[in-house]
GROMACS .gro file of C-alpha atoms in nm:
model
  462
    1MET     CA    1  -3.828   3.999 -20.328
    2ARG     CA    2  -3.936   3.642 -20.268
    3ARG     CA    3  -3.916   3.525 -19.910
    4SER     CA    4  -3.674   3.246 -19.998
    5THR     CA    5  -3.433   3.503 -20.143
    6ARG     CA    6  -3.467   3.714 -19.830
    7LEU     CA    7  -3.395   3.410 -19.614
    8LEU     CA    8  -3.080   3.337 -19.810
    9ALA     CA    9  -2.971   3.699 -19.774
   10LEU     CA   10  -3.026   3.668 -19.400
   11LEU     CA   11  -2.809   3.357 -19.391
   12LEU     CA   12  -2.533   3.555 -19.563
   13THR     CA   13  -2.568   3.835 -19.309
   14VAL     CA   14  -2.540   3.604 -19.015
   15THR     CA   15  -2.248   3.419 -19.170
   16GLY     CA   16  -2.066   3.752 -19.182
   17CYS     CA   17  -2.147   3.861 -18.828
   18ALA     CA   18  -2.134   3.530 -18.637
   19SER     CA   19  -1.865   3.547 -18.376
   20SER     CA   20  -1.681   3.220 -18.335
   21THR     CA   21  -1.816   2.908 -18.501
   22ALA     CA   22  -1.879   2.913 -18.876
   23PRO     CA   23  -2.224   2.784 -18.970
   24SER     CA   24  -2.235   2.433 -19.115
   25LEU     CA   25  -2.491   2.528 -19.379
   26ARG     CA   26  -2.396   2.770 -19.652
   27PRO     CA   27  -2.667   2.959 -19.844
   28SER     CA   28  -2.552   2.811 -20.174
   29GLU     CA   29  -2.580   2.459 -20.033
   30LEU     CA   30  -2.930   2.522 -19.901
   31GLN     CA   31  -3.037   2.668 -20.236
   32THR     CA   32  -2.895   2.361 -20.414
   33GLU     CA   33  -3.090   2.128 -20.185
   34TRP     CA   34  -3.409   2.322 -20.249
   35GLU     CA   35  -3.360   2.320 -20.627
   36HIS     CA   36  -3.307   1.943 -20.637
   37ALA     CA   37  -3.600   1.861 -20.409
   38PRO     CA   38  -3.882   1.665 -20.579
   39ALA     CA   39  -4.179   1.881 -20.672
   40ALA     CA   40  -4.473   1.890 -20.912
   41ALA     CA   41  -4.700   2.156 -21.053
   42ARG     CA   42  -4.438   2.428 -21.010
   43GLY     CA   43  -4.583   2.770 -20.968
   44ALA     CA   44  -4.933   2.644 -20.882
   45SER     CA   45  -5.147   2.862 -20.661
   46ILE     CA   46  -5.348   2.746 -20.363
   47ASP     CA   47  -5.601   2.883 -20.119
   48SER     CA   48  -5.431   2.928 -19.782
   49ALA     CA   49  -5.757   2.819 -19.616
   50TRP     CA   50  -5.674   2.471 -19.745
   51TRP     CA   51  -5.948   2.285 -19.556
   52ARG     CA   52  -6.201   2.437 -19.793
   53SER     CA   53  -6.062   2.215 -20.068
   54PHE     CA   54  -6.243   1.921 -19.903
   55GLY     CA   55  -6.574   2.088 -19.983
   56ASP     CA   56  -6.724   1.995 -19.647
   57PRO     CA   57  -6.926   2.273 -19.477
   58VAL     CA   58  -6.914   2.087 -19.146
   59LEU     CA   59  -6.534   2.090 -19.145
   60ASP     CA   60  -6.535   2.461 -19.233
   61GLU     CA   61  -6.768   2.533 -18.941
   62LEU     CA   62  -6.563   2.323 -18.697
   63ILE     CA   63  -6.240   2.508 -18.779
   64SER     CA   64  -6.420   2.842 -18.754
   65LEU     CA   65  -6.546   2.749 -18.407
   66ALA     CA   66  -6.202   2.625 -18.304
   67GLU     CA   67  -6.039   2.955 -18.400
   68ARG     CA   68  -6.285   3.138 -18.177
   69GLN     CA   69  -6.283   2.904 -17.879
   70ASN     CA   70  -5.966   2.690 -17.864
   71LEU     CA   71  -5.774   2.745 -17.540
   72ASP     CA   72  -5.424   2.702 -17.687
   73LEU     CA   73  -5.500   2.971 -17.942
   74ARG     CA   74  -5.631   3.207 -17.675
   75ILE     CA   75  -5.308   3.155 -17.478
   76ALA     CA   76  -5.108   3.238 -17.792
   77ASP     CA   77  -5.315   3.555 -17.837
   78ALA     CA   78  -5.231   3.657 -17.480
   79ARG     CA   79  -4.860   3.606 -17.553
   80ILE     CA   80  -4.890   3.840 -17.852
   81ARG     CA   81  -5.045   4.109 -17.633
   82GLU     CA   82  -4.758   4.067 -17.388
   83ALA     CA   83  -4.494   4.093 -17.662
   84ARG     CA   84  -4.662   4.401 -17.808
   85ALA     CA   85  -4.665   4.572 -17.469
   86LEU     CA   86  -4.293   4.501 -17.423
   87ARG     CA   87  -4.230   4.633 -17.774
   88GLN     CA   88  -4.413   4.956 -17.695
   89GLY     CA   89  -4.214   4.989 -17.373
   90ALA     CA   90  -3.883   4.949 -17.558
   91GLN     CA   91  -3.985   5.209 -17.816
   92ALA     CA   92  -4.097   5.452 -17.543
   93ALA     CA   93  -3.744   5.445 -17.398
   94LEU     CA   94  -3.628   5.643 -17.703
   95PHE     CA   95  -3.826   5.951 -17.596
   96PRO     CA   96  -3.795   6.192 -17.302
   97GLN     CA   97  -3.965   6.105 -16.976
   98LEU     CA   98  -4.165   6.369 -16.788
   99THR     CA   99  -4.228   6.327 -16.417
  100GLY     CA  100  -4.444   6.542 -16.196
  101THR     CA  101  -4.312   6.606 -15.843
  102ALA     CA  102  -4.475   6.744 -15.530
  103GLY     CA  103  -4.338   6.764 -15.180
  104LEU     CA  104  -4.421   6.893 -14.835
  105SER     CA  105  -4.168   6.932 -14.554
  106ARG     CA  106  -4.157   7.094 -14.209
  107GLY     CA  107  -3.840   7.198 -14.032
  108GLN     CA  108  -3.686   7.432 -13.772
  109THR     CA  109  -3.403   7.682 -13.819
  110VAL     CA  110  -3.147   7.671 -13.539
  111VAL     CA  111  -3.054   8.040 -13.549
  112LEU     CA  112  -3.402   8.190 -13.554
  113ASN     CA  113  -3.558   7.899 -13.368
  114THR     CA  114  -3.860   7.908 -13.598
  115GLU     CA  115  -4.053   7.633 -13.763
  116ARG     CA  116  -4.150   7.649 -14.128
  117THR     CA  117  -4.353   7.433 -14.365
  118THR     CA  118  -4.231   7.431 -14.724
  119ALA     CA  119  -4.410   7.299 -15.032
  120THR     CA  120  -4.259   7.223 -15.373
  121LEU     CA  121  -4.432   7.155 -15.703
  122GLY     CA  122  -4.259   7.093 -16.032
  123VAL     CA  123  -4.195   6.891 -16.344
  124GLU     CA  124  -3.880   6.696 -16.416
  125ALA     CA  125  -3.768   6.575 -16.759
  126SER     CA  126  -3.498   6.323 -16.842
  127TRP     CA  127  -3.377   6.181 -17.172
  128GLU     CA  128  -3.101   5.940 -17.258
  129VAL     CA  129  -2.944   6.054 -17.585
  130ASP     CA  130  -2.911   5.734 -17.785
  131ILE     CA  131  -2.593   5.833 -17.968
  132PHE     CA  132  -2.454   5.480 -18.003
  133GLY     CA  133  -2.787   5.311 -18.074
  134ARG     CA  134  -2.825   5.093 -17.765
  135LEU     CA  135  -3.190   5.182 -17.711
  136ARG     CA  136  -3.268   5.158 -18.081
  137LYS     CA  137  -3.120   4.809 -18.094
  138GLU     CA  138  -3.321   4.701 -17.791
  139ALA     CA  139  -3.636   4.839 -17.952
  140ARG     CA  140  -3.553   4.650 -18.271
  141ALA     CA  141  -3.505   4.330 -18.071
  142ALA     CA  142  -3.841   4.377 -17.900
  143ASP     CA  143  -4.004   4.434 -18.238
  144ALA     CA  144  -3.850   4.112 -18.371
  145VAL     CA  145  -3.972   3.919 -18.066
  146TRP     CA  146  -4.322   4.053 -18.129
  147THR     CA  147  -4.298   3.934 -18.490
  148ALA     CA  148  -4.178   3.593 -18.372
  149THR     CA  149  -4.470   3.569 -18.130
  150GLN     CA  150  -4.712   3.641 -18.413
  151ALA     CA  151  -4.551   3.366 -18.621
  152GLU     CA  152  -4.577   3.128 -18.326
  153ARG     CA  153  -4.946   3.212 -18.298
  154ASP     CA  154  -4.981   3.130 -18.668
  155GLY     CA  155  -4.815   2.798 -18.591
  156VAL     CA  156  -5.073   2.729 -18.321
  157ARG     CA  157  -5.352   2.816 -18.567
  158LEU     CA  158  -5.202   2.588 -18.830
  159THR     CA  159  -5.166   2.299 -18.585
  160LEU     CA  160  -5.519   2.358 -18.460
  161ALA     CA  161  -5.666   2.349 -18.813
  162ALA     CA  162  -5.473   2.031 -18.887
  163GLU     CA  163  -5.577   1.862 -18.561
  164VAL     CA  164  -5.944   1.950 -18.609
  165SER     CA  165  -5.925   1.820 -18.966
  166ARG     CA  166  -5.761   1.497 -18.852
  167ALA     CA  167  -6.013   1.440 -18.575
  168TYR     CA  168  -6.301   1.509 -18.812
  169LEU     CA  169  -6.160   1.282 -19.085
  170GLU     CA  170  -6.106   1.002 -18.834
  171TYR     CA  171  -6.459   1.049 -18.704
  172ARG     CA  172  -6.597   1.021 -19.058
  173LEU     CA  173  -6.372   0.718 -19.120
  174TYR     CA  174  -6.501   0.533 -18.816
  175ARG     CA  175  -6.861   0.618 -18.903
  176THR     CA  176  -6.803   0.496 -19.261
  177GLN     CA  177  -6.642   0.174 -19.138
  178HIS     CA  178  -6.929   0.137 -18.889
  179THR     CA  179  -7.174   0.153 -19.181
  180ILE     CA  180  -6.969  -0.108 -19.370
  181ALA     CA  181  -6.960  -0.332 -19.063
  182GLU     CA  182  -7.336  -0.305 -19.018
  183ALA     CA  183  -7.390  -0.398 -19.384
  184ASN     CA  184  -7.159  -0.696 -19.344
  185ALA     CA  185  -7.339  -0.795 -19.027
  186LYS     CA  186  -7.660  -0.811 -19.228
  187ALA     CA  187  -7.481  -1.018 -19.494
  188ALA     CA  188  -7.354  -1.250 -19.222
  189GLU     CA  189  -7.711  -1.287 -19.097
  190GLU     CA  190  -7.822  -1.384 -19.447
  191THR     CA  191  -7.538  -1.634 -19.476
  192LEU     CA  192  -7.635  -1.781 -19.139
  193ARG     CA  193  -7.997  -1.810 -19.250
  194ILE     CA  194  -7.894  -2.001 -19.562
  195ALA     CA  195  -7.662  -2.227 -19.363
  196ARG     CA  196  -7.938  -2.315 -19.114
  197ALA     CA  197  -8.187  -2.381 -19.395
  198ARG     CA  198  -7.946  -2.617 -19.569
  199PHE     CA  199  -7.865  -2.790 -19.240
  200GLU     CA  200  -8.233  -2.843 -19.164
  201GLN     CA  201  -8.276  -2.988 -19.515
  202GLY     CA  202  -7.987  -3.222 -19.457
  203LEU     CA  203  -7.780  -3.062 -19.731
  204SER     CA  204  -7.492  -2.949 -19.503
  205SER     CA  205  -7.336  -3.024 -19.167
  206ARG     CA  206  -7.360  -2.844 -18.834
  207LEU     CA  207  -7.009  -2.715 -18.898
  208ASP     CA  208  -7.140  -2.470 -19.158
  209VAL     CA  209  -7.387  -2.323 -18.907
  210GLU     CA  210  -7.115  -2.279 -18.643
  211ARG     CA  211  -6.884  -2.111 -18.892
  212ALA     CA  212  -7.161  -1.872 -18.994
  213LEU     CA  213  -7.233  -1.796 -18.628
  214THR     CA  214  -6.864  -1.720 -18.570
  215THR     CA  215  -6.853  -1.479 -18.863
  216ARG     CA  216  -7.166  -1.302 -18.746
  217GLY     CA  217  -7.025  -1.262 -18.392
  218GLU     CA  218  -6.695  -1.118 -18.517
  219THR     CA  219  -6.878  -0.868 -18.737
  220ARG     CA  220  -7.108  -0.754 -18.458
  221ALA     CA  221  -6.811  -0.709 -18.224
  222LEU     CA  222  -6.639  -0.484 -18.476
  223VAL     CA  223  -6.955  -0.276 -18.513
  224ALA     CA  224  -6.938  -0.197 -18.140
  225GLN     CA  225  -6.562  -0.128 -18.157
  226LEU     CA  226  -6.601   0.119 -18.445
  227ALA     CA  227  -6.881   0.301 -18.265
  228GLU     CA  228  -6.646   0.339 -17.967
  229SER     CA  229  -6.366   0.474 -18.190
  230ALA     CA  230  -6.607   0.726 -18.346
  231ASP     CA  231  -6.707   0.847 -17.999
  232SER     CA  232  -6.340   0.889 -17.907
  233SER     CA  233  -6.279   1.109 -18.214
  234ARG     CA  234  -6.591   1.306 -18.132
  235HIS     CA  235  -6.466   1.380 -17.781
  236ARG     CA  236  -6.132   1.488 -17.931
  237ILE     CA  237  -6.318   1.748 -18.138
  238VAL     CA  238  -6.503   1.862 -17.825
  239LEU     CA  239  -6.167   1.928 -17.656
  240LEU     CA  240  -6.019   2.112 -17.955
  241LEU     CA  241  -6.325   2.336 -17.980
  242ALA     CA  242  -6.346   2.387 -17.601
  243THR     CA  243  -6.716   2.312 -17.624
  244THR     CA  244  -6.961   2.047 -17.500
  245PRO     CA  245  -7.092   1.731 -17.669
  246GLU     CA  246  -7.438   1.888 -17.679
  247GLU     CA  247  -7.314   2.198 -17.860
  248LEU     CA  248  -7.103   1.990 -18.099
  249GLY     CA  249  -7.408   1.780 -18.181
  250LYS     CA  250  -7.568   2.087 -18.337
  251VAL     CA  251  -7.289   2.093 -18.599
  252LEU     CA  252  -7.163   1.735 -18.626
  253SER     CA  253  -7.404   1.460 -18.733
  254GLU     CA  254  -7.340   1.086 -18.744
  255THR     CA  255  -7.410   1.062 -19.115
  256GLY     CA  256  -7.187   1.211 -19.381
  257ALA     CA  257  -6.943   1.117 -19.654
  258LEU     CA  258  -6.573   1.074 -19.594
  259PRO     CA  259  -6.419   1.398 -19.732
  260SER     CA  260  -6.152   1.388 -20.000
  261ALA     CA  261  -5.976   1.654 -20.206
  262SER     CA  262  -5.746   1.690 -20.502
  263ALA     CA  263  -5.384   1.770 -20.418
  264LEU     CA  264  -5.298   1.922 -20.755
  265GLY     CA  265  -5.290   2.276 -20.621
  266VAL     CA  266  -5.079   2.198 -20.314
  267LEU     CA  267  -4.784   2.046 -20.498
  268LEU     CA  268  -4.559   2.353 -20.480
  269THR     CA  269  -4.183   2.354 -20.482
  270PRO     CA  270  -4.014   2.335 -20.139
  271THR     CA  271  -3.831   2.658 -20.224
  272GLU     CA  272  -4.161   2.844 -20.227
  273VAL     CA  273  -4.314   2.689 -19.920
  274ILE     CA  274  -4.023   2.684 -19.673
  275GLY     CA  275  -4.062   3.055 -19.603
  276LEU     CA  276  -4.438   3.018 -19.542
  277ARG     CA  277  -4.394   2.792 -19.241
  278PRO     CA  278  -4.465   2.969 -18.911
  279ASP     CA  279  -4.173   2.798 -18.739
  280VAL     CA  280  -3.931   2.924 -19.004
  281ARG     CA  281  -4.071   3.276 -18.980
  282ALA     CA  282  -4.048   3.263 -18.600
  283ALA     CA  283  -3.689   3.136 -18.612
  284GLU     CA  284  -3.600   3.413 -18.857
  285ALA     CA  285  -3.748   3.678 -18.627
  286GLN     CA  286  -3.572   3.530 -18.324
  287LEU     CA  287  -3.246   3.545 -18.516
  288LEU     CA  288  -3.303   3.912 -18.596
  289ALA     CA  289  -3.377   3.973 -18.228
  290ALA     CA  290  -3.052   3.799 -18.127
  291ILE     CA  291  -2.855   4.012 -18.375
  292ALA     CA  292  -3.012   4.331 -18.238
  293ARG     CA  293  -2.942   4.228 -17.877
  294ARG     CA  294  -2.581   4.155 -17.964
  295GLU     CA  295  -2.543   4.503 -18.115
  296ALA     CA  296  -2.709   4.653 -17.806
  297ALA     CA  297  -2.459   4.468 -17.587
  298GLU     CA  298  -2.173   4.606 -17.795
  299ALA     CA  299  -2.306   4.959 -17.734
  300LEU     CA  300  -2.247   4.911 -17.360
  301ARG     CA  301  -1.878   4.979 -17.429
  302TYR     CA  302  -1.953   5.343 -17.511
  303PRO     CA  303  -2.057   5.637 -17.291
  304ARG     CA  304  -2.421   5.705 -17.207
  305ILE     CA  305  -2.536   6.066 -17.206
  306THR     CA  306  -2.846   6.170 -17.014
  307LEU     CA  307  -3.006   6.515 -17.026
  308ALA     CA  308  -3.214   6.629 -16.730
  309SER     CA  309  -3.414   6.942 -16.646
  310MET     CA  310  -3.648   7.061 -16.373
  311LEU     CA  311  -3.897   7.348 -16.347
  312GLY     CA  312  -4.106   7.421 -16.037
  313LEU     CA  313  -4.211   7.642 -15.747
  314GLN     CA  314  -4.112   7.640 -15.383
  315GLY     CA  315  -4.284   7.832 -15.105
  316GLY     CA  316  -4.501   7.820 -14.795
  317ALA     CA  317  -4.756   7.549 -14.747
  318GLU     CA  318  -5.048   7.793 -14.760
  319THR     CA  319  -5.200   7.822 -15.104
  320SER     CA  320  -5.195   8.202 -15.113
  321THR     CA  321  -4.838   8.223 -14.992
  322PHE     CA  322  -4.726   7.949 -15.228
  323LEU     CA  323  -4.879   8.113 -15.535
  324SER     CA  324  -4.778   8.474 -15.455
  325GLY     CA  325  -4.450   8.440 -15.270
  326GLY     CA  326  -4.318   8.111 -15.400
  327SER     CA  327  -3.981   8.108 -15.568
  328LEU     CA  328  -3.923   7.971 -15.915
  329LEU     CA  329  -3.688   7.675 -15.931
  330TRP     CA  330  -3.524   7.544 -16.248
  331SER     CA  331  -3.224   7.343 -16.350
  332VAL     CA  332  -3.069   7.200 -16.666
  333GLY     CA  333  -2.794   6.944 -16.666
  334ALA     CA  334  -2.623   6.662 -16.851
  335ASN     CA  335  -2.471   6.345 -16.713
  336LEU     CA  336  -2.205   6.130 -16.876
  337LEU     CA  337  -2.170   5.768 -16.769
  338ALA     CA  338  -1.871   5.587 -16.919
  339PRO     CA  339  -1.741   5.241 -16.827
  340LEU     CA  340  -1.389   5.252 -16.686
  341LEU     CA  341  -1.329   4.933 -16.492
  342ASP     CA  342  -1.595   4.664 -16.465
  343PHE     CA  343  -1.374   4.354 -16.434
  344GLY     CA  344  -1.506   4.205 -16.758
  345ARG     CA  345  -1.881   4.245 -16.705
  346ILE     CA  346  -1.942   4.411 -17.043
  347ARG     CA  347  -1.715   4.163 -17.221
  348ALA     CA  348  -1.908   3.877 -17.062
  349THR     CA  349  -2.239   4.031 -17.170
  350ILE     CA  350  -2.113   4.060 -17.528
  351ASP     CA  351  -1.980   3.702 -17.527
  352ALA     CA  352  -2.315   3.575 -17.399
  353ALA     CA  353  -2.495   3.771 -17.673
  354ASP     CA  354  -2.258   3.619 -17.930
  355ALA     CA  355  -2.345   3.270 -17.806
  356ARG     CA  356  -2.718   3.343 -17.814
  357GLN     CA  357  -2.686   3.478 -18.168
  358GLU     CA  358  -2.506   3.162 -18.277
  359GLN     CA  359  -2.776   2.951 -18.112
  360ALA     CA  360  -3.044   3.148 -18.294
  361TYR     CA  361  -2.867   3.098 -18.626
  362LEU     CA  362  -2.825   2.724 -18.574
  363SER     CA  363  -3.186   2.698 -18.463
  364TYR     CA  364  -3.291   2.881 -18.779
  365GLU     CA  365  -3.079   2.650 -18.992
  366LEU     CA  366  -3.219   2.341 -18.819
  367THR     CA  367  -3.575   2.466 -18.862
  368ALA     CA  368  -3.522   2.529 -19.234
  369ARG     CA  369  -3.366   2.186 -19.286
  370THR     CA  370  -3.640   2.016 -19.086
  371GLY     CA  371  -3.906   2.195 -19.288
  372LEU     CA  372  -3.748   2.082 -19.613
  373GLN     CA  373  -3.729   1.721 -19.495
  374GLU     CA  374  -4.089   1.723 -19.371
  375VAL     CA  375  -4.221   1.861 -19.700
  376GLN     CA  376  -4.032   1.600 -19.901
  377THR     CA  377  -4.157   1.319 -19.675
  378ALA     CA  378  -4.516   1.445 -19.685
  379LEU     CA  379  -4.508   1.453 -20.066
  380ILE     CA  380  -4.383   1.095 -20.083
  381LEU     CA  381  -4.637   0.970 -19.828
  382TYR     CA  382  -4.923   1.135 -20.013
  383THR     CA  383  -4.833   0.993 -20.353
  384GLN     CA  384  -4.782   0.645 -20.206
  385GLY     CA  385  -5.114   0.664 -20.021
  386GLU     CA  386  -5.294   0.767 -20.338
  387SER     CA  387  -5.147   0.470 -20.526
  388ARG     CA  388  -5.242   0.228 -20.247
  389ARG     CA  389  -5.601   0.355 -20.239
  390ASN     CA  390  -5.641   0.306 -20.614
  391GLU     CA  391  -5.509  -0.050 -20.600
  392LEU     CA  392  -5.738  -0.139 -20.308
  393ALA     CA  393  -6.039   0.010 -20.487
  394THR     CA  394  -5.973  -0.213 -20.788
  395ALA     CA  395  -5.930  -0.520 -20.568
  396THR     CA  396  -6.253  -0.443 -20.382
  397GLU     CA  397  -6.457  -0.443 -20.702
  398SER     CA  398  -6.326  -0.787 -20.791
  399ALA     CA  399  -6.387  -0.915 -20.437
  400ARG     CA  400  -6.744  -0.785 -20.444
  401LYS     CA  401  -6.817  -0.979 -20.763
  402ALA     CA  402  -6.652  -1.291 -20.619
  403ALA     CA  403  -6.857  -1.274 -20.298
  404GLY     CA  404  -7.183  -1.240 -20.493
  405LEU     CA  405  -7.096  -1.540 -20.709
  406ALA     CA  406  -6.997  -1.744 -20.404
  407ARG     CA  407  -7.329  -1.681 -20.226
  408ARG     CA  408  -7.528  -1.780 -20.532
  409GLN     CA  409  -7.329  -2.097 -20.591
  410TYR     CA  410  -7.357  -2.195 -20.225
  411ALA     CA  411  -7.736  -2.152 -20.238
  412GLU     CA  412  -7.735  -2.377 -20.545
  413GLY     CA  413  -7.525  -2.634 -20.363
  414THR     CA  414  -7.221  -2.610 -20.593
  415LEU     CA  415  -6.987  -2.440 -20.342
  416SER     CA  416  -6.899  -2.502 -19.977
  417LEU     CA  417  -6.982  -2.255 -19.703
  418LEU     CA  418  -6.614  -2.222 -19.615
  419GLU     CA  419  -6.544  -2.076 -19.958
  420VAL     CA  420  -6.840  -1.839 -19.921
  421LEU     CA  421  -6.721  -1.718 -19.584
  422ASP     CA  422  -6.369  -1.671 -19.718
  423ALA     CA  423  -6.498  -1.463 -20.011
  424GLU     CA  424  -6.716  -1.249 -19.781
  425ARG     CA  425  -6.435  -1.201 -19.531
  426THR     CA  426  -6.203  -1.091 -19.811
  427LEU     CA  427  -6.459  -0.841 -19.937
  428TYR     CA  428  -6.531  -0.715 -19.589
  429ASN     CA  429  -6.163  -0.658 -19.510
  430LEU     CA  430  -6.104  -0.485 -19.842
  431GLU     CA  431  -6.399  -0.250 -19.789
  432LEU     CA  432  -6.258  -0.153 -19.451
  433GLN     CA  433  -5.912  -0.108 -19.603
  434VAL     CA  434  -6.045   0.111 -19.883
  435ALA     CA  435  -6.218   0.335 -19.628
  436ARG     CA  436  -5.897   0.346 -19.425
  437ALA     CA  437  -5.686   0.418 -19.736
  438THR     CA  438  -5.924   0.693 -19.847
  439ALA     CA  439  -5.902   0.854 -19.506
  440ASP     CA  440  -5.523   0.812 -19.504
  441VAL     CA  441  -5.496   1.000 -19.833
  442SER     CA  442  -5.696   1.289 -19.687
  443LEU     CA  443  -5.501   1.275 -19.360
  444ARG     CA  444  -5.171   1.280 -19.548
  445LEU     CA  445  -5.298   1.571 -19.753
  446VAL     CA  446  -5.369   1.755 -19.429
  447GLY     CA  447  -5.013   1.673 -19.320
  448LEU     CA  448  -4.882   1.808 -19.649
  449TYR     CA  449  -5.069   2.133 -19.601
  450GLN     CA  450  -4.937   2.156 -19.245
  451THR     CA  451  -4.573   2.097 -19.341
  452MET     CA  452  -4.603   2.368 -19.606
  453GLY     CA  453  -4.721   2.613 -19.343
  454LEU     CA  454  -5.021   2.737 -19.540
  455MET     CA  455  -5.259   2.945 -19.332
  456PRO     CA  456  -5.468   3.256 -19.401
  457PRO     CA  457  -5.356   3.567 -19.210
  458GLY     CA  458  -5.523   3.603 -18.873
  459GLN     CA  459  -5.654   3.910 -18.697
  460ASP     CA  460  -5.413   4.111 -18.482
  461THR     CA  461  -5.548   4.048 -18.134
  462ALA     CA  462  -5.286   4.264 -17.970
   0.00000   0.00000   0.00000
């Protein structure tokens, strides 16, 4: 059964068992919203390790290092181990408990006025017969919490992969823009050289030289600013990987192309991807846990039956006396504990469980709706970013031709320096915008992957 179908079935279940307030979202309405959501390439398949689509070995290595070293992910792993231990404890409550006992006492009889040391050694067993399913429901709730914790860990892994990808893409963007700025600084130097030569020949005024100096200064200042931004992104990667700049330098170099990838494979329908999101899976598991806890609270109304037995020896403290003359002790019994008058404690526990179950349902509904909205928004942002990048690339080609013509005509004396500087500034700004737009497309693609919740299964660290 597809996960989306299972989610809808779960919504139906909760609608039937919710206590007081009817849910505002019906399964049929949610299905309708999913079916009418914009989507392309229906049924396409995609590698859950989506960062590989960028074809950048450095990015692959960075994410691999982050999964081994990131501190947030290690905290999430510790939470899984905690949840698994609690799950094992809840399951162990279903089985009998054996306890070894040993005792030593010394006393005096009043009639005979004698003192005696007595030793006891035995084994006691107790078992709560789970007739009404209270312990089974609690074990089921603990199992659901463990599942939710695993989904939350997947969410941390997904966020980590996205953050590393963003930091790396921004680092490559700033390095690319730094290269563009350096090239434009050289062009500004050439323009300044021509302006000075023409001024010395009496073919232009001092104003042209000052304008060329201004352009060169602005370009050099941006070179320094972009280097600073690249360093900031680099330090962000250091934090995400919990490493040092020296160690990162062994993987990350200053040179490299700005990664890009095709989004054809990621354009799945929202119906298919909603159930993949870790937050939706965690909310679903938390809802199942709340349902199980509510059923366990309901079982408090009914009697609890406990079986107990004991087998042991009692005798003198001396080993020989204890083994040869000790008396055999044994007992078997059953206890019945039934609520009679608790002044509403059980009712209050059930009401609180009802409220928590309703909260879990509403949280699940909100998470599903939020996921749908985020996927739709990410799809729109990506397609708009792709269109903007293409338009800027076309404009940049025209601006590059115009700047080349302007420089030649200025050298020939048929064009003013102001027009040359304007053409070069236009080209320069467009080159920076194209780099920014290219990075934005990749960054929005990362966001699209993240909203879809795609992530390869991780190892069970518990």
